PDB file of C-alpha atoms in Angstrom:
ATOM      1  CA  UNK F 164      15.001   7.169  -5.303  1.00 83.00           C
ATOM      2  CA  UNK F 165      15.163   4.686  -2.822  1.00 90.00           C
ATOM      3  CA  UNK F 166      14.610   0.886  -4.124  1.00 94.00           C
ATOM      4  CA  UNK F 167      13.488  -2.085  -2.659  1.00 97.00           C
ATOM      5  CA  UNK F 168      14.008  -5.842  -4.408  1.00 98.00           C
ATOM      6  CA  UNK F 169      12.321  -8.801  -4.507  1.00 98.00           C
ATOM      7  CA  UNK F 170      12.822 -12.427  -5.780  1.00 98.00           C
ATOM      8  CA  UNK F 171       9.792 -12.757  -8.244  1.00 97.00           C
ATOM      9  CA  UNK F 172       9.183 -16.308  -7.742  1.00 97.00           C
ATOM     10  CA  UNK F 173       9.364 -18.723  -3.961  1.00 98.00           C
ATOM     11  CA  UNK F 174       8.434 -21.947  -4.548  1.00 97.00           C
ATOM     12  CA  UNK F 175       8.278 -24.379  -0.395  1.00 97.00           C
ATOM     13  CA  UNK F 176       6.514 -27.624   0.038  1.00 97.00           C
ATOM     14  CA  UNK F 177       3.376 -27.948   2.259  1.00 97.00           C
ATOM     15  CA  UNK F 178       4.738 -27.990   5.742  1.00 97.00           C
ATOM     16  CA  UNK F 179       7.808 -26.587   5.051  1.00 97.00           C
ATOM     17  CA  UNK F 180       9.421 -23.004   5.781  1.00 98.00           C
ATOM     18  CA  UNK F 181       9.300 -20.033   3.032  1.00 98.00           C
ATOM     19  CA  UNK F 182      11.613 -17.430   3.359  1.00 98.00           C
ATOM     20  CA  UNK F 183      11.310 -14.535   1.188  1.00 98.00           C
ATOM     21  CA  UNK F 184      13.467 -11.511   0.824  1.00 98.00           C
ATOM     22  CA  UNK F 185      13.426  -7.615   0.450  1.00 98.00           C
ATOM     23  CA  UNK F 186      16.655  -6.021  -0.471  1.00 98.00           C
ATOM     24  CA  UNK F 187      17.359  -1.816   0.065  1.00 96.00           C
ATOM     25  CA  UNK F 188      20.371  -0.265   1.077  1.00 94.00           C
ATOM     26  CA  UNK F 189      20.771   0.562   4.475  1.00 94.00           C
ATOM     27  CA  UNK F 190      17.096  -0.993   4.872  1.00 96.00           C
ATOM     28  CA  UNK F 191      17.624  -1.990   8.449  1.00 96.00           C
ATOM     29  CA  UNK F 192      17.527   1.736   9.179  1.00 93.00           C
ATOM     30  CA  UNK F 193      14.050   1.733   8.031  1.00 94.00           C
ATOM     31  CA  UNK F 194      10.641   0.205   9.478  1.00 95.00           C
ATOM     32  CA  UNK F 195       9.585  -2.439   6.688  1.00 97.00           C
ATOM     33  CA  UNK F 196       5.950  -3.815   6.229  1.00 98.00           C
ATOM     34  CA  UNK F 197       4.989  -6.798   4.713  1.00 98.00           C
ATOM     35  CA  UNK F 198       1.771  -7.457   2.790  1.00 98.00           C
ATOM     36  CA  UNK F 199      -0.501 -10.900   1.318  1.00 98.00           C
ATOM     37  CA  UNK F 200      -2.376 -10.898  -1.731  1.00 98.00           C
ATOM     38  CA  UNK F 201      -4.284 -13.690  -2.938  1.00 97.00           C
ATOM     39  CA  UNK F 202      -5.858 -13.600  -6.627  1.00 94.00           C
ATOM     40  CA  UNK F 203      -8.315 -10.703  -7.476  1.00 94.00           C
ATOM     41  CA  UNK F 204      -8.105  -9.481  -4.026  1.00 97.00           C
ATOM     42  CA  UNK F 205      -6.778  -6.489  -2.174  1.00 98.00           C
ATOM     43  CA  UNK F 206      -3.547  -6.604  -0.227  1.00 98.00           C
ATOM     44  CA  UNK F 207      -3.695  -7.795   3.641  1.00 98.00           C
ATOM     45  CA  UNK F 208      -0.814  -6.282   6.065  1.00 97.00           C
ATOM     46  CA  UNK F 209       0.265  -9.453   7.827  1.00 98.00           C
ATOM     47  CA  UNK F 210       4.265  -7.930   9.015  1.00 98.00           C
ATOM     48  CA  UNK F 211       4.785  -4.757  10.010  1.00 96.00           C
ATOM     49  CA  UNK F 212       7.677  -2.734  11.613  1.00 95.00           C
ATOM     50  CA  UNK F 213       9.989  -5.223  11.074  1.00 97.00           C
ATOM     51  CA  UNK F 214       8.149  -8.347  12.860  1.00 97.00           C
ATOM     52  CA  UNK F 215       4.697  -7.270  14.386  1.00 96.00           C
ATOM     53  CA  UNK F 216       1.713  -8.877  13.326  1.00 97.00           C
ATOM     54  CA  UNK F 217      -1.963  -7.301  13.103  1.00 95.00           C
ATOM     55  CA  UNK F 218      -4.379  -9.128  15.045  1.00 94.00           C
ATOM     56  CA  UNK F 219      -5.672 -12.541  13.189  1.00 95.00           C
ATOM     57  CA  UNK F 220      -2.858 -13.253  11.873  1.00 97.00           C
ATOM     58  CA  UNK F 221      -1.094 -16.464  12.400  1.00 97.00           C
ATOM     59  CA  UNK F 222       2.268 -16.445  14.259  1.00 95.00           C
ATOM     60  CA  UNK F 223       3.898 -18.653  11.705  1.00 97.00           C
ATOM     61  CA  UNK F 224       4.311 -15.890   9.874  1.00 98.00           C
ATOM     62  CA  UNK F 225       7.189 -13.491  11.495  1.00 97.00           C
ATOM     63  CA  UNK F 226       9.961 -10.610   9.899  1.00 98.00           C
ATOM     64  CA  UNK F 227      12.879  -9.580  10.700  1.00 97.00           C
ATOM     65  CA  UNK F 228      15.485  -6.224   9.571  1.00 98.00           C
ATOM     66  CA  UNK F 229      18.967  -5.797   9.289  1.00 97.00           C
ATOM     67  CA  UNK F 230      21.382  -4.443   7.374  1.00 96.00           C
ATOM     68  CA  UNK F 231      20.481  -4.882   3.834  1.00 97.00           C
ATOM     69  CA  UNK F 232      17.653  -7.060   4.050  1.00 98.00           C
ATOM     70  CA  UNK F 233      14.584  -7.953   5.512  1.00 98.00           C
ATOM     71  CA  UNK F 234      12.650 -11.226   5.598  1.00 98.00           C
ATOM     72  CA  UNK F 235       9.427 -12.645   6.114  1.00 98.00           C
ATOM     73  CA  UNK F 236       9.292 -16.272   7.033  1.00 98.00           C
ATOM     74  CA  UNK F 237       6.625 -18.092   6.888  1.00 98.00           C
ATOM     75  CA  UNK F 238       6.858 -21.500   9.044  1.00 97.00           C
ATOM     76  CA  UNK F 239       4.377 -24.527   8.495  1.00 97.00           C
ATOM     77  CA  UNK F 240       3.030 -23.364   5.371  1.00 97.00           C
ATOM     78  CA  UNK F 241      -0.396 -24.153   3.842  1.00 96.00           C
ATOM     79  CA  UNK F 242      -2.070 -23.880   0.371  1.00 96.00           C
ATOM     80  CA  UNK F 243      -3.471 -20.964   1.666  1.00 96.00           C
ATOM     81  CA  UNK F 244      -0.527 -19.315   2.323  1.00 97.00           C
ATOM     82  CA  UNK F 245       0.174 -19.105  -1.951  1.00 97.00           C
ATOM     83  CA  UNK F 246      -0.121 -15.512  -2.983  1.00 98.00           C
ATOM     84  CA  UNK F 247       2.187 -12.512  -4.415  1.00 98.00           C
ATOM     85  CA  UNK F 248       3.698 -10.793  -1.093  1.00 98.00           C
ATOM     86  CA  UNK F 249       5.052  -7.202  -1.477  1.00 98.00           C
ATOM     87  CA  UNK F 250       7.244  -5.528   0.768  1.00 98.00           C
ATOM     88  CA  UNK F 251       7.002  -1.879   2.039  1.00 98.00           C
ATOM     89  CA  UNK F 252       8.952   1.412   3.894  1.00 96.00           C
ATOM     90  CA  UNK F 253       8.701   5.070   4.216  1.00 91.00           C
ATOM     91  CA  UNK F 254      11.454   6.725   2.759  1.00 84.00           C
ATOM     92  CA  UNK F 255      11.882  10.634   3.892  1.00 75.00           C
ATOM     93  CA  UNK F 256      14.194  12.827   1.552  1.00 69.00           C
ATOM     94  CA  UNK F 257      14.602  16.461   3.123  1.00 61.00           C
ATOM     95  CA  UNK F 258      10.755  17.473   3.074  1.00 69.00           C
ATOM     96  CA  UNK F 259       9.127  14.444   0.820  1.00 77.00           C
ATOM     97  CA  UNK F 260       7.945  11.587   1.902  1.00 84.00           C
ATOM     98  CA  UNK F 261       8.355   8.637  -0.074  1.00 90.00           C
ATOM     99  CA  UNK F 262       6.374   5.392  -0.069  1.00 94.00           C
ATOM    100  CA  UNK F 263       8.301   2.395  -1.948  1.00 95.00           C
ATOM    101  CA  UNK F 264       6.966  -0.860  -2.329  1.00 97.00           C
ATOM    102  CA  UNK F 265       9.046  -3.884  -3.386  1.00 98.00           C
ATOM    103  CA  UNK F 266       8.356  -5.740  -6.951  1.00 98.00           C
ATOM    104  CA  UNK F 267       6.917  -8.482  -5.097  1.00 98.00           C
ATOM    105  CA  UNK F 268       7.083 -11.918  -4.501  1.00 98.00           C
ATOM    106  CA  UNK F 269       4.890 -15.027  -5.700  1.00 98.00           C
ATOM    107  CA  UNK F 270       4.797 -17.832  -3.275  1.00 98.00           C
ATOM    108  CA  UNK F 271       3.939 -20.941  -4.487  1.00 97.00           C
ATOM    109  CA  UNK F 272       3.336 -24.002  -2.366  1.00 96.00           C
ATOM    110  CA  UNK F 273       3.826 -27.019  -4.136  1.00 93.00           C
TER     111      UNK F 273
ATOM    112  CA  UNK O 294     -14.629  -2.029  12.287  1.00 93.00           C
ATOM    113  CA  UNK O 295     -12.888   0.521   9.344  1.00 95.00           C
ATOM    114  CA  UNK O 296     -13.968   0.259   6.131  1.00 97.00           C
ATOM    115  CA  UNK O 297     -13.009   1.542   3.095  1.00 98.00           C
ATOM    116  CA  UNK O 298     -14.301   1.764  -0.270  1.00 98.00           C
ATOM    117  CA  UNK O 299     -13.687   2.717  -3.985  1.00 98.00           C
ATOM    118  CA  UNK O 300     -16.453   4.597  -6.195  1.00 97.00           C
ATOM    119  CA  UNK O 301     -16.055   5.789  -9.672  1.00 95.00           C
ATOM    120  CA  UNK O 302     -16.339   5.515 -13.551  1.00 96.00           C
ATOM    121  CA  UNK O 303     -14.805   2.066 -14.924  1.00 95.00           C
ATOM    122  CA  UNK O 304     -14.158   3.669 -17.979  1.00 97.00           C
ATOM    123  CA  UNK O 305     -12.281   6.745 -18.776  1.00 98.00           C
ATOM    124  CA  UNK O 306     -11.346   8.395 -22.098  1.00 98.00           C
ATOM    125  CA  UNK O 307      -7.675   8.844 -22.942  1.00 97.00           C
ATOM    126  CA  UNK O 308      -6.356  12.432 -22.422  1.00 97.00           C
ATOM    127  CA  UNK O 309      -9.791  12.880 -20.168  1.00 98.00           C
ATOM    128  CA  UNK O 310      -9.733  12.710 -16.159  1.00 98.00           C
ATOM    129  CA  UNK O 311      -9.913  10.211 -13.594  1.00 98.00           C
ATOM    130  CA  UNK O 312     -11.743  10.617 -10.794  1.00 98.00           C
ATOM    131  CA  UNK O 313     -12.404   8.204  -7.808  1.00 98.00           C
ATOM    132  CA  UNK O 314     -13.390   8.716  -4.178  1.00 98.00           C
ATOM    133  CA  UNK O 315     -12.698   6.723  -1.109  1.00 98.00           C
ATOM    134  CA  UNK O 316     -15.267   6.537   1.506  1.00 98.00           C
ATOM    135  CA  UNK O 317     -14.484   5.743   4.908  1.00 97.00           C
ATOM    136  CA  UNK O 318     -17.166   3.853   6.915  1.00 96.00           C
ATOM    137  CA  UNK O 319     -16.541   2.800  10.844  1.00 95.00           C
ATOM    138  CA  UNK O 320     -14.565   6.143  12.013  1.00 93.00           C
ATOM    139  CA  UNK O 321     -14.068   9.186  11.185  1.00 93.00           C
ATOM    140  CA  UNK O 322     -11.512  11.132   8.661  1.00 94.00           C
ATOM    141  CA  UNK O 323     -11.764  14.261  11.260  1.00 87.00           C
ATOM    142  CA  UNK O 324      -9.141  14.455  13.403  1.00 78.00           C
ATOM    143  CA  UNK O 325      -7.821  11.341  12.794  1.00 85.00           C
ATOM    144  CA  UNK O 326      -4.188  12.066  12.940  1.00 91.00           C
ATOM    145  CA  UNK O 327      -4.082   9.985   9.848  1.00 92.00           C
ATOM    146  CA  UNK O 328      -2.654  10.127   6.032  1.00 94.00           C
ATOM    147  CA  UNK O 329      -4.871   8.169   3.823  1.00 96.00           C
ATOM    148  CA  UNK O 330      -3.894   7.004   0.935  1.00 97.00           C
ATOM    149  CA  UNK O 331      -4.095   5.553  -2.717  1.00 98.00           C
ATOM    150  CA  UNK O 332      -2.433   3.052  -4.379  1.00 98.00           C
ATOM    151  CA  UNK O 333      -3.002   1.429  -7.431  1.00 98.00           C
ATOM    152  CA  UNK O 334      -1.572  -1.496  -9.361  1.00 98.00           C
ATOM    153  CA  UNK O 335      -1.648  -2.371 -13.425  1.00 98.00           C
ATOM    154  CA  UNK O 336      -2.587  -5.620 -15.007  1.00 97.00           C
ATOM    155  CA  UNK O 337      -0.228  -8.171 -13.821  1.00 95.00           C
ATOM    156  CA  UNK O 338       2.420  -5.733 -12.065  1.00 97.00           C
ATOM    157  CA  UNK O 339       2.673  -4.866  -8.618  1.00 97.00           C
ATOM    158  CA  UNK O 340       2.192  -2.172  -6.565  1.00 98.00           C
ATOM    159  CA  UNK O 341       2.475   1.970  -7.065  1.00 98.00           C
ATOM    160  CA  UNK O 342       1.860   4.339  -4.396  1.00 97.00           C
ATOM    161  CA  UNK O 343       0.067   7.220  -5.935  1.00 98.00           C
ATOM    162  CA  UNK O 344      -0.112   9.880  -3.327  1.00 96.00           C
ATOM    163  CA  UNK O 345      -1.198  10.526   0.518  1.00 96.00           C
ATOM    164  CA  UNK O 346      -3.707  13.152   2.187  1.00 95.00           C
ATOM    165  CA  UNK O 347      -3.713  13.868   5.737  1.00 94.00           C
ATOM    166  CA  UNK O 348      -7.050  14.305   7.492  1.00 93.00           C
ATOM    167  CA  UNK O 349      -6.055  18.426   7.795  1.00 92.00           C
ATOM    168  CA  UNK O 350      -5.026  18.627   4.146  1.00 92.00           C
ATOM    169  CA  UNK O 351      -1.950  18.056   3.974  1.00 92.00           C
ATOM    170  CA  UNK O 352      -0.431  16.008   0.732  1.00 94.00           C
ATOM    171  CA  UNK O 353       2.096  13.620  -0.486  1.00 93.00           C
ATOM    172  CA  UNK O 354       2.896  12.602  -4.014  1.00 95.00           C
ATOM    173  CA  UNK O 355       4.391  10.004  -6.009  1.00 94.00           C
ATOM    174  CA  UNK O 356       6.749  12.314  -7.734  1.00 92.00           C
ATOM    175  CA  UNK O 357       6.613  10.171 -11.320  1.00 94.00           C
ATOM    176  CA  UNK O 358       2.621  11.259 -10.980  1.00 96.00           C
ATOM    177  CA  UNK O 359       3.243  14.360  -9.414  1.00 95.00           C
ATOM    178  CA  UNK O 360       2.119  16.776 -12.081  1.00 96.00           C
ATOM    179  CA  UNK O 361      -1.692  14.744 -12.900  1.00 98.00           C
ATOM    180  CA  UNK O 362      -2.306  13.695  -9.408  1.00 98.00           C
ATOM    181  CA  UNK O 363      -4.987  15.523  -7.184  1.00 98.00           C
ATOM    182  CA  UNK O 364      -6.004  14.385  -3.836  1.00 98.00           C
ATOM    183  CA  UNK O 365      -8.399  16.359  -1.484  1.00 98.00           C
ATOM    184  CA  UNK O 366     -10.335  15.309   1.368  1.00 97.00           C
ATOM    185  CA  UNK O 367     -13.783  16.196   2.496  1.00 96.00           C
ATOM    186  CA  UNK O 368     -14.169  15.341   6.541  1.00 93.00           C
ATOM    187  CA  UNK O 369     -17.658  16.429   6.420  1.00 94.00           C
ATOM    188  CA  UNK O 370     -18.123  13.218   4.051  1.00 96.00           C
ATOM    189  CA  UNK O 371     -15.893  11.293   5.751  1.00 96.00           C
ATOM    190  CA  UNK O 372     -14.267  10.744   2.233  1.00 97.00           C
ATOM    191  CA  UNK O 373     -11.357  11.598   0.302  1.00 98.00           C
ATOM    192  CA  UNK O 374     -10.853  11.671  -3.900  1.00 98.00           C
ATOM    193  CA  UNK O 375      -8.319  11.078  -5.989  1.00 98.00           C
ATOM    194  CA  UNK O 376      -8.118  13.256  -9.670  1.00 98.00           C
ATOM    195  CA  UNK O 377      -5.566  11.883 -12.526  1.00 98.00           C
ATOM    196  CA  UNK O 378      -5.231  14.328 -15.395  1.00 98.00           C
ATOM    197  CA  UNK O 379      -4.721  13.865 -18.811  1.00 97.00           C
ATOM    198  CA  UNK O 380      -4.779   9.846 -18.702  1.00 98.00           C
ATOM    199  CA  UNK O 381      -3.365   6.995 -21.107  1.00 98.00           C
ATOM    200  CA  UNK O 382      -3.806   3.568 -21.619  1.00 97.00           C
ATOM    201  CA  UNK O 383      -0.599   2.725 -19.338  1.00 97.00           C
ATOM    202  CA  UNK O 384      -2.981   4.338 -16.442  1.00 98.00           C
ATOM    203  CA  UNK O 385      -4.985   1.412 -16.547  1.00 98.00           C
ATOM    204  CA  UNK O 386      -5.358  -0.397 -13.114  1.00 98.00           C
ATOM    205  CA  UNK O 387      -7.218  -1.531  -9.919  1.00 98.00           C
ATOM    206  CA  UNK O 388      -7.166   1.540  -7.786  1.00 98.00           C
ATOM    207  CA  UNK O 389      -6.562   1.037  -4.061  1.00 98.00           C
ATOM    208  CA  UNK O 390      -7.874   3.515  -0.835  1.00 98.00           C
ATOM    209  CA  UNK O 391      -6.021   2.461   2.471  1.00 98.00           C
ATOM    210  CA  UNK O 392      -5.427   4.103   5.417  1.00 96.00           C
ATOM    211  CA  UNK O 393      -1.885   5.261   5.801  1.00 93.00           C
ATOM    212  CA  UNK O 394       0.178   6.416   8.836  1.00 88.00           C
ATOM    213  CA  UNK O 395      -0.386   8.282  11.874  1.00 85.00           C
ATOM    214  CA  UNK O 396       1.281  11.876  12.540  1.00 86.00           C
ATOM    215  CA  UNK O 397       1.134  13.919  15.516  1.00 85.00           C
ATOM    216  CA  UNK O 398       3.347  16.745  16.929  1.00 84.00           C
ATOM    217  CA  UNK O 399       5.949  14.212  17.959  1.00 83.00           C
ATOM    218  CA  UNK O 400       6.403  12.274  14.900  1.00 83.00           C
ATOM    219  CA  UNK O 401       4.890   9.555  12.946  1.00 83.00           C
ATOM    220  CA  UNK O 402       4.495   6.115  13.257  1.00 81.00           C
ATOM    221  CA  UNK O 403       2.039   3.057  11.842  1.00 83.00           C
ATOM    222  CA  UNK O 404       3.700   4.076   8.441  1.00 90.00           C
ATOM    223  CA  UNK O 405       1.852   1.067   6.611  1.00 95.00           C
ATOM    224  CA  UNK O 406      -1.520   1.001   5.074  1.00 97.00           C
ATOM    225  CA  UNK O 407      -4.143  -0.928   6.459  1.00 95.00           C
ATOM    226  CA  UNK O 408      -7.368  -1.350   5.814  1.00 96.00           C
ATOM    227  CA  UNK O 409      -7.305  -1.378   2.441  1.00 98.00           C
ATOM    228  CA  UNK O 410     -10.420  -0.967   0.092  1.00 98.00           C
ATOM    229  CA  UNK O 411     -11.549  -3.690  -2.046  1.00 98.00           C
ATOM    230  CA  UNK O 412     -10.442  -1.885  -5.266  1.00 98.00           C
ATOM    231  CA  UNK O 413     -11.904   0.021  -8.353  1.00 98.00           C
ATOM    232  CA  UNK O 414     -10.606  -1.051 -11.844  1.00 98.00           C
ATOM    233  CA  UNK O 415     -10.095   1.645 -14.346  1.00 98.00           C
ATOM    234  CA  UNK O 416      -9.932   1.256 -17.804  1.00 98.00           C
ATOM    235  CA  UNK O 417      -8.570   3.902 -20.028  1.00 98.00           C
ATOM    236  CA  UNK O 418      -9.819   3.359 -23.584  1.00 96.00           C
ATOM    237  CA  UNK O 419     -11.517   5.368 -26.156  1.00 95.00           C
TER     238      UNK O 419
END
């Protein structure tokens, strides 16, 4: 089955740019979602295909898809912005449809 | 506004089934053109797509839960449930509803799950 990777851990200073990573072969092929959770709360969608953002949230945060990997950057970022971020695709073998998430990744701001 | 939310015991019995539903406030399951979904995710991990349900009945399974894992919808509700058979400790989690892609006659797109429900923890223990 199809697998997606994650760094566990992202530590960026306040102000500074986090860049965190999501590994699957041929993933650029694929439409990747990104998602925030903060502590004892349910996920938020804040990336999806590739580098849209739902309404209300902030354009420092932006993706992008190619090849092997896909990022989500986060520019300028806050306390707030400290959470476990999981990346996500559809993955359609013959007649099954497949819905892998990444291992995550916990952002710390410093 | 869509809203989702978990109901259900907090507490199940190993070897016994879990049963949850997922009701949908804001629009309506009927003809939505949507899957809806559950997720869930154990203590400390991250997280496990269970299965999807399309508003018409259609169904999509984890295949490593494949053979315990239910889902049926009820439009007249506006709800859908999720049924995990013969459960063990290791099924222990916060259980997530979400709304899951769109699908009409010329594909599907919005393949992401958003809103999500606040989540339900389940305990397996005897």
């Amino acid at each position: 089955s199809y697998v997606l990777t994650q760094p566990p851990s992202v530590s960026v200073a306040p102000g500074q740019t986090a860049t965190l990573t999501c590994v699957g072969n041929n993933i650029g092929s694929k439409s990747v979602h990104w998602y925030q959770q903060k502590p004892g709360q349910a996920p938020v969608l804040v990336v999806y295909d590739d580098y849209d953002r739902p309404s209300g949230i902030p354009d420092r945060f932006s993706g992008s898809n190619s090849g092997k990997t896909a990022t989500l950057s986060i520019t300028r970022v806050e306390g707030g912005d400290e959470g476990d971020y999981y990346c996500q695709v559809w993955d359609i073998n013959s007649d099954h449809r497949d819905v892998i998430f990444g291992g995550g990744t916990k952002l710390t701001v410093l | 506004q869509l809203q989702l939310q978990e109901s259900g015991p907090g507490l199940v019995k190993p070897s016994e089934t879990l049963s949850l539903i997922c009701n949908v406030s804001g629009g309506s399951i009927s003809n939505s053109y949507r899957y809806w979904g559950w997720i869930r995710q154990r203590p400390g991990e991250g997280l496990e797509w269970i299965g999807s349900i399309f508003y018409s009945g259609n169904t999509y399974y984890n295949p490593s839960l494949k053979s315990r894992v239910t889902i049926s919808i009820d439009t007249s509700k506006n709800q859908f449930s999720l049924r995990l058979t013969s459960v063990i400790a290791a099924d222990t989690a916060v259980y997530y509803c979400a709304r899951d892609a769109y699908c009409s006659a010329g594909g599907c797109s919005n393949n992401f799950f958003d809103p999500w429900g606040q989540g339900t923890l389940v305990t397996v223990s005897s």
